[in-house]
PDB file of C-alpha atoms in Angstrom:
ATOM      1  CA  UNK A  13     101.960  92.399  89.702  1.00 47.00           C
ATOM      2  CA  UNK A  14     104.535  91.010  92.095  1.00 48.00           C
ATOM      3  CA  UNK A  15     105.270  92.087  95.617  1.00 51.00           C
ATOM      4  CA  UNK A  16     108.442  90.760  97.272  1.00 55.00           C
ATOM      5  CA  UNK A  17     108.572  87.746  94.950  1.00 57.00           C
ATOM      6  CA  UNK A  18     104.881  86.877  95.339  1.00 71.00           C
ATOM      7  CA  UNK A  19     102.137  87.507  92.852  1.00 77.00           C
ATOM      8  CA  UNK A  20      99.481  89.854  94.161  1.00 76.00           C
ATOM      9  CA  UNK A  21      95.923  89.167  93.137  1.00 84.00           C
ATOM     10  CA  UNK A  22      94.602  92.021  91.002  1.00 89.00           C
ATOM     11  CA  UNK A  23      91.364  91.957  92.973  1.00 89.00           C
ATOM     12  CA  UNK A  24      93.310  92.782  96.130  1.00 88.00           C
ATOM     13  CA  UNK A  25      95.035  95.685  94.400  1.00 90.00           C
ATOM     14  CA  UNK A  26      91.720  96.931  93.040  1.00 94.00           C
ATOM     15  CA  UNK A  27      90.047  96.641  96.455  1.00 94.00           C
ATOM     16  CA  UNK A  28      92.873  98.460  98.250  1.00 95.00           C
ATOM     17  CA  UNK A  29      92.824 101.181  95.600  1.00 95.00           C
ATOM     18  CA  UNK A  30      89.054 101.632  96.089  1.00 96.00           C
ATOM     19  CA  UNK A  31      89.436 101.752  99.887  1.00 97.00           C
ATOM     20  CA  UNK A  32      92.242 104.323  99.695  1.00 96.00           C
ATOM     21  CA  UNK A  33      90.352 106.472  97.189  1.00 97.00           C
ATOM     22  CA  UNK A  34      87.225 106.370  99.369  1.00 97.00           C
ATOM     23  CA  UNK A  35      89.200 107.313 102.478  1.00 96.00           C
ATOM     24  CA  UNK A  36      91.009 110.179 100.734  1.00 95.00           C
ATOM     25  CA  UNK A  37      87.687 111.473  99.434  1.00 96.00           C
ATOM     26  CA  UNK A  38      86.174 111.271 102.920  1.00 96.00           C
ATOM     27  CA  UNK A  39      89.156 112.898 104.641  1.00 93.00           C
ATOM     28  CA  UNK A  40      88.794 115.882 102.301  1.00 93.00           C
ATOM     29  CA  UNK A  41      85.295 116.458 103.668  1.00 92.00           C
ATOM     30  CA  UNK A  42      85.509 115.213 107.274  1.00 91.00           C
ATOM     31  CA  UNK A  43      87.809 115.094 110.264  1.00 88.00           C
ATOM     32  CA  UNK A  44      89.378 111.674 110.696  1.00 86.00           C
ATOM     33  CA  UNK A  45      87.497 111.098 113.953  1.00 87.00           C
ATOM     34  CA  UNK A  46      84.197 111.641 112.130  1.00 93.00           C
ATOM     35  CA  UNK A  47      84.984 109.010 109.496  1.00 94.00           C
ATOM     36  CA  UNK A  48      83.670 105.565 110.298  1.00 96.00           C
ATOM     37  CA  UNK A  49      84.573 102.222 108.773  1.00 96.00           C
ATOM     38  CA  UNK A  50      80.962 102.051 107.572  1.00 97.00           C
ATOM     39  CA  UNK A  51      81.450 105.328 105.666  1.00 97.00           C
ATOM     40  CA  UNK A  52      84.648 104.024 104.065  1.00 97.00           C
ATOM     41  CA  UNK A  53      83.154 100.672 103.095  1.00 97.00           C
ATOM     42  CA  UNK A  54      79.999 102.274 101.729  1.00 97.00           C
ATOM     43  CA  UNK A  55      81.976 104.718  99.599  1.00 96.00           C
ATOM     44  CA  UNK A  56      84.375 101.978  98.423  1.00 96.00           C
ATOM     45  CA  UNK A  57      81.419  99.640  97.791  1.00 96.00           C
ATOM     46  CA  UNK A  58      82.871  96.790  99.829  1.00 96.00           C
ATOM     47  CA  UNK A  59      81.910  94.920 102.992  1.00 94.00           C
ATOM     48  CA  UNK A  60      83.336  95.614 106.451  1.00 95.00           C
ATOM     49  CA  UNK A  61      84.949  92.177 106.510  1.00 96.00           C
ATOM     50  CA  UNK A  62      86.808  93.025 103.296  1.00 95.00           C
ATOM     51  CA  UNK A  63      88.080  96.239 104.861  1.00 96.00           C
ATOM     52  CA  UNK A  64      89.392  94.363 107.908  1.00 96.00           C
ATOM     53  CA  UNK A  65      91.146  91.805 105.692  1.00 95.00           C
ATOM     54  CA  UNK A  66      93.405  94.624 104.514  1.00 95.00           C
ATOM     55  CA  UNK A  67      93.552  97.153 107.375  1.00 96.00           C
ATOM     56  CA  UNK A  68      93.453  96.977 111.157  1.00 96.00           C
ATOM     57  CA  UNK A  69      91.454 100.226 111.449  1.00 95.00           C
ATOM     58  CA  UNK A  70      91.135 103.635 109.794  1.00 94.00           C
ATOM     59  CA  UNK A  71      94.357 104.824 111.418  1.00 92.00           C
ATOM     60  CA  UNK A  72      96.248 101.883 109.925  1.00 95.00           C
ATOM     61  CA  UNK A  73      94.733 102.811 106.561  1.00 95.00           C
ATOM     62  CA  UNK A  74      95.768 106.434 107.007  1.00 93.00           C
ATOM     63  CA  UNK A  75      99.305 105.420 108.020  1.00 92.00           C
ATOM     64  CA  UNK A  76      99.620 103.217 104.935  1.00 94.00           C
ATOM     65  CA  UNK A  77      98.370 106.007 102.668  1.00 95.00           C
ATOM     66  CA  UNK A  78     100.840 108.456 104.220  1.00 93.00           C
ATOM     67  CA  UNK A  79     103.656 105.908 103.862  1.00 94.00           C
ATOM     68  CA  UNK A  80     102.723 105.407 100.211  1.00 95.00           C
ATOM     69  CA  UNK A  81     102.800 109.146  99.469  1.00 94.00           C
ATOM     70  CA  UNK A  82     106.057 109.628 101.381  1.00 93.00           C
ATOM     71  CA  UNK A  83     107.506 106.694  99.442  1.00 92.00           C
ATOM     72  CA  UNK A  84     106.561 108.420  96.202  1.00 92.00           C
ATOM     73  CA  UNK A  85     108.151 111.620  97.487  1.00 90.00           C
ATOM     74  CA  UNK A  86     111.272 109.637  98.377  1.00 88.00           C
ATOM     75  CA  UNK A  87     111.518 108.429  94.796  1.00 85.00           C
ATOM     76  CA  UNK A  88     111.508 112.052  93.673  1.00 80.00           C
ATOM     77  CA  UNK A  89     114.648 112.750  95.656  1.00 73.00           C
ATOM     78  CA  UNK A  90     116.670 109.581  95.272  1.00 73.00           C
ATOM     79  CA  UNK A  91     120.456 110.026  95.365  1.00 61.00           C
ATOM     80  CA  UNK A  92     121.071 109.358  91.663  1.00 60.00           C
ATOM     81  CA  UNK A  93     118.397 111.794  90.575  1.00 67.00           C
ATOM     82  CA  UNK A  94     119.663 114.424  93.014  1.00 67.00           C
ATOM     83  CA  UNK A  95     123.200 114.117  91.665  1.00 67.00           C
ATOM     84  CA  UNK A  96     121.948 114.306  88.080  1.00 72.00           C
ATOM     85  CA  UNK A  97     119.604 117.262  88.620  1.00 71.00           C
ATOM     86  CA  UNK A  98     121.478 119.085  91.357  1.00 73.00           C
ATOM     87  CA  UNK A  99     120.283 119.767  94.873  1.00 74.00           C
ATOM     88  CA  UNK A 100     118.154 122.827  94.136  1.00 81.00           C
ATOM     89  CA  UNK A 101     116.367 121.139  91.233  1.00 82.00           C
ATOM     90  CA  UNK A 102     115.689 118.031  93.314  1.00 81.00           C
ATOM     91  CA  UNK A 103     114.325 120.257  96.108  1.00 84.00           C
ATOM     92  CA  UNK A 104     112.021 121.794  93.509  1.00 88.00           C
ATOM     93  CA  UNK A 105     110.907 118.223  92.689  1.00 87.00           C
ATOM     94  CA  UNK A 106     109.659 117.900  96.279  1.00 88.00           C
ATOM     95  CA  UNK A 107     107.600 121.044  95.958  1.00 92.00           C
ATOM     96  CA  UNK A 108     106.234 119.914  92.598  1.00 92.00           C
ATOM     97  CA  UNK A 109     105.097 116.668  94.246  1.00 93.00           C
ATOM     98  CA  UNK A 110     103.544 118.635  97.115  1.00 93.00           C
ATOM     99  CA  UNK A 111     101.706 120.809  94.593  1.00 94.00           C
ATOM    100  CA  UNK A 112     100.428 117.751  92.723  1.00 95.00           C
ATOM    101  CA  UNK A 113      98.997 116.419  95.991  1.00 94.00           C
ATOM    102  CA  UNK A 114      98.320 119.783  97.606  1.00 94.00           C
ATOM    103  CA  UNK A 115      94.749 119.123  98.760  1.00 93.00           C
ATOM    104  CA  UNK A 116      95.675 115.918 100.556  1.00 93.00           C
ATOM    105  CA  UNK A 117      98.768 117.362 102.255  1.00 92.00           C
ATOM    106  CA  UNK A 118      96.851 120.494 103.274  1.00 92.00           C
ATOM    107  CA  UNK A 119      94.088 118.376 104.755  1.00 91.00           C
ATOM    108  CA  UNK A 120      96.558 116.167 106.621  1.00 89.00           C
ATOM    109  CA  UNK A 121      98.355 119.172 108.129  1.00 89.00           C
ATOM    110  CA  UNK A 122      94.994 120.760 109.096  1.00 87.00           C
ATOM    111  CA  UNK A 123      93.310 117.679 110.524  1.00 81.00           C
ATOM    112  CA  UNK A 124      93.292 116.391 114.067  1.00 74.00           C
ATOM    113  CA  UNK A 125      95.563 113.655 112.731  1.00 73.00           C
ATOM    114  CA  UNK A 126      98.189 116.300 111.944  1.00 75.00           C
ATOM    115  CA  UNK A 127     100.383 115.241 114.858  1.00 82.00           C
ATOM    116  CA  UNK A 128     100.661 111.697 113.528  1.00 83.00           C
ATOM    117  CA  UNK A 129     101.240 112.926 109.981  1.00 88.00           C
ATOM    118  CA  UNK A 130     103.813 115.492 111.114  1.00 89.00           C
ATOM    119  CA  UNK A 131     105.734 112.809 113.032  1.00 90.00           C
ATOM    120  CA  UNK A 132     105.796 110.527 110.000  1.00 91.00           C
ATOM    121  CA  UNK A 133     106.862 113.397 107.767  1.00 92.00           C
ATOM    122  CA  UNK A 134     109.577 114.361 110.246  1.00 91.00           C
ATOM    123  CA  UNK A 135     110.948 110.806 110.289  1.00 92.00           C
ATOM    124  CA  UNK A 136     110.853 110.766 106.482  1.00 92.00           C
ATOM    125  CA  UNK A 137     112.791 114.052 106.240  1.00 90.00           C
ATOM    126  CA  UNK A 138     115.356 112.766 108.754  1.00 88.00           C
ATOM    127  CA  UNK A 139     115.838 109.594 106.711  1.00 88.00           C
ATOM    128  CA  UNK A 140     116.320 111.647 103.555  1.00 85.00           C
ATOM    129  CA  UNK A 141     118.927 113.819 105.284  1.00 83.00           C
ATOM    130  CA  UNK A 142     120.787 110.746 106.554  1.00 81.00           C
ATOM    131  CA  UNK A 143     121.124 109.600 102.944  1.00 76.00           C
ATOM    132  CA  UNK A 144     123.010 112.775 102.063  1.00 70.00           C
ATOM    133  CA  UNK A 145     126.777 112.566 101.967  1.00 55.00           C
ATOM    134  CA  UNK A 146     128.057 114.411 105.048  1.00 58.00           C
ATOM    135  CA  UNK A 147     126.992 117.066 107.474  1.00 55.00           C
ATOM    136  CA  UNK A 148     129.265 120.106 107.678  1.00 55.00           C
ATOM    137  CA  UNK A 149     131.022 120.957 110.925  1.00 56.00           C
ATOM    138  CA  UNK A 150     131.902 118.573 113.704  1.00 56.00           C
ATOM    139  CA  UNK A 151     131.368 120.956 116.637  1.00 58.00           C
ATOM    140  CA  UNK A 152     127.652 120.192 116.659  1.00 64.00           C
ATOM    141  CA  UNK A 153     126.447 116.697 117.476  1.00 72.00           C
ATOM    142  CA  UNK A 154     125.297 114.979 114.266  1.00 76.00           C
ATOM    143  CA  UNK A 155     121.948 113.882 115.714  1.00 81.00           C
ATOM    144  CA  UNK A 156     121.175 117.398 116.960  1.00 82.00           C
ATOM    145  CA  UNK A 157     121.940 118.811 113.535  1.00 82.00           C
ATOM    146  CA  UNK A 158     119.771 116.186 111.816  1.00 84.00           C
ATOM    147  CA  UNK A 159     116.902 116.891 114.210  1.00 88.00           C
ATOM    148  CA  UNK A 160     117.258 120.621 113.733  1.00 87.00           C
ATOM    149  CA  UNK A 161     117.235 120.339 109.946  1.00 89.00           C
ATOM    150  CA  UNK A 162     114.367 117.825 109.985  1.00 91.00           C
ATOM    151  CA  UNK A 163     112.186 120.127 112.081  1.00 93.00           C
ATOM    152  CA  UNK A 164     113.167 123.155 109.993  1.00 92.00           C
ATOM    153  CA  UNK A 165     112.345 121.461 106.690  1.00 92.00           C
ATOM    154  CA  UNK A 166     109.080 120.034 108.018  1.00 93.00           C
ATOM    155  CA  UNK A 167     108.113 123.476 109.355  1.00 93.00           C
ATOM    156  CA  UNK A 168     108.912 125.186 106.068  1.00 93.00           C
ATOM    157  CA  UNK A 169     106.912 122.608 104.123  1.00 93.00           C
ATOM    158  CA  UNK A 170     103.977 122.907 106.523  1.00 92.00           C
ATOM    159  CA  UNK A 171     104.085 126.697 106.194  1.00 93.00           C
ATOM    160  CA  UNK A 172     104.302 126.373 102.395  1.00 93.00           C
ATOM    161  CA  UNK A 173     101.156 124.252 102.370  1.00 93.00           C
ATOM    162  CA  UNK A 174      99.162 126.015 105.088  1.00 92.00           C
ATOM    163  CA  UNK A 175      99.799 129.501 103.686  1.00 92.00           C
ATOM    164  CA  UNK A 176      99.468 128.205 100.089  1.00 91.00           C
ATOM    165  CA  UNK A 177     102.786 129.512  98.799  1.00 90.00           C
ATOM    166  CA  UNK A 178     102.483 127.503  95.559  1.00 87.00           C
ATOM    167  CA  UNK A 179     103.000 130.712  93.619  1.00 90.00           C
ATOM    168  CA  UNK A 180     106.400 131.038  95.367  1.00 91.00           C
ATOM    169  CA  UNK A 181     107.473 127.430  94.771  1.00 91.00           C
ATOM    170  CA  UNK A 182     110.749 128.288  92.999  1.00 92.00           C
ATOM    171  CA  UNK A 183     111.769 130.828  95.634  1.00 94.00           C
ATOM    172  CA  UNK A 184     110.880 128.592  98.582  1.00 92.00           C
ATOM    173  CA  UNK A 185     112.744 125.642  97.027  1.00 91.00           C
ATOM    174  CA  UNK A 186     115.790 127.840  96.397  1.00 92.00           C
ATOM    175  CA  UNK A 187     115.816 129.257  99.943  1.00 91.00           C
ATOM    176  CA  UNK A 188     115.358 125.814 101.486  1.00 90.00           C
ATOM    177  CA  UNK A 189     118.138 124.332  99.368  1.00 88.00           C
ATOM    178  CA  UNK A 190     120.476 127.167 100.450  1.00 88.00           C
ATOM    179  CA  UNK A 191     119.683 126.513 104.125  1.00 86.00           C
ATOM    180  CA  UNK A 192     120.267 122.782 103.762  1.00 84.00           C
ATOM    181  CA  UNK A 193     123.426 123.233 101.658  1.00 82.00           C
ATOM    182  CA  UNK A 194     124.918 125.384 104.425  1.00 82.00           C
ATOM    183  CA  UNK A 195     124.650 122.371 106.719  1.00 76.00           C
ATOM    184  CA  UNK A 196     125.400 119.536 104.295  1.00 70.00           C
ATOM    185  CA  UNK A 197     128.280 118.818 101.971  1.00 59.00           C
ATOM    186  CA  UNK A 198     126.680 117.879  98.687  1.00 50.00           C
TER     187      UNK A 198
END
């Protein structure tokens, strides 16, 4: 495997995968503050030194895991796919991804680390909105409108996960796409 033109040692990939899997398993059972590096390394079957070769601390690990999942979500809504599928169908793709990773997202929104996760998610949503063609209406400052929509979408997604509206996925995706379409030209 190559990363930015460099070959990445498979052992590194395997180690990082084990560390991430161990951390995700632990976060499902414990608050982030209760998880120690020793718990992660024991579960991943690695030494502490190996952990610190790859991550600064557990919060760095969590941030990288969140970034990885948000990156995967970003791939689900790339511009070409959105144009091919249509906005509502690509919004449904988001909810399908959230459903596939429901336990992790629910745990992240519920945990004490929720503030950090919410901020990262908010930035991600804002970046996705900026990629869209144009915002409708010039009377409202563009940044205010982007912030408003970012908070609204993040709030709807948090509500979807926290209240477990998976059975209403199609309806929630449709309603959200209508709200966003009213503010974007797509």
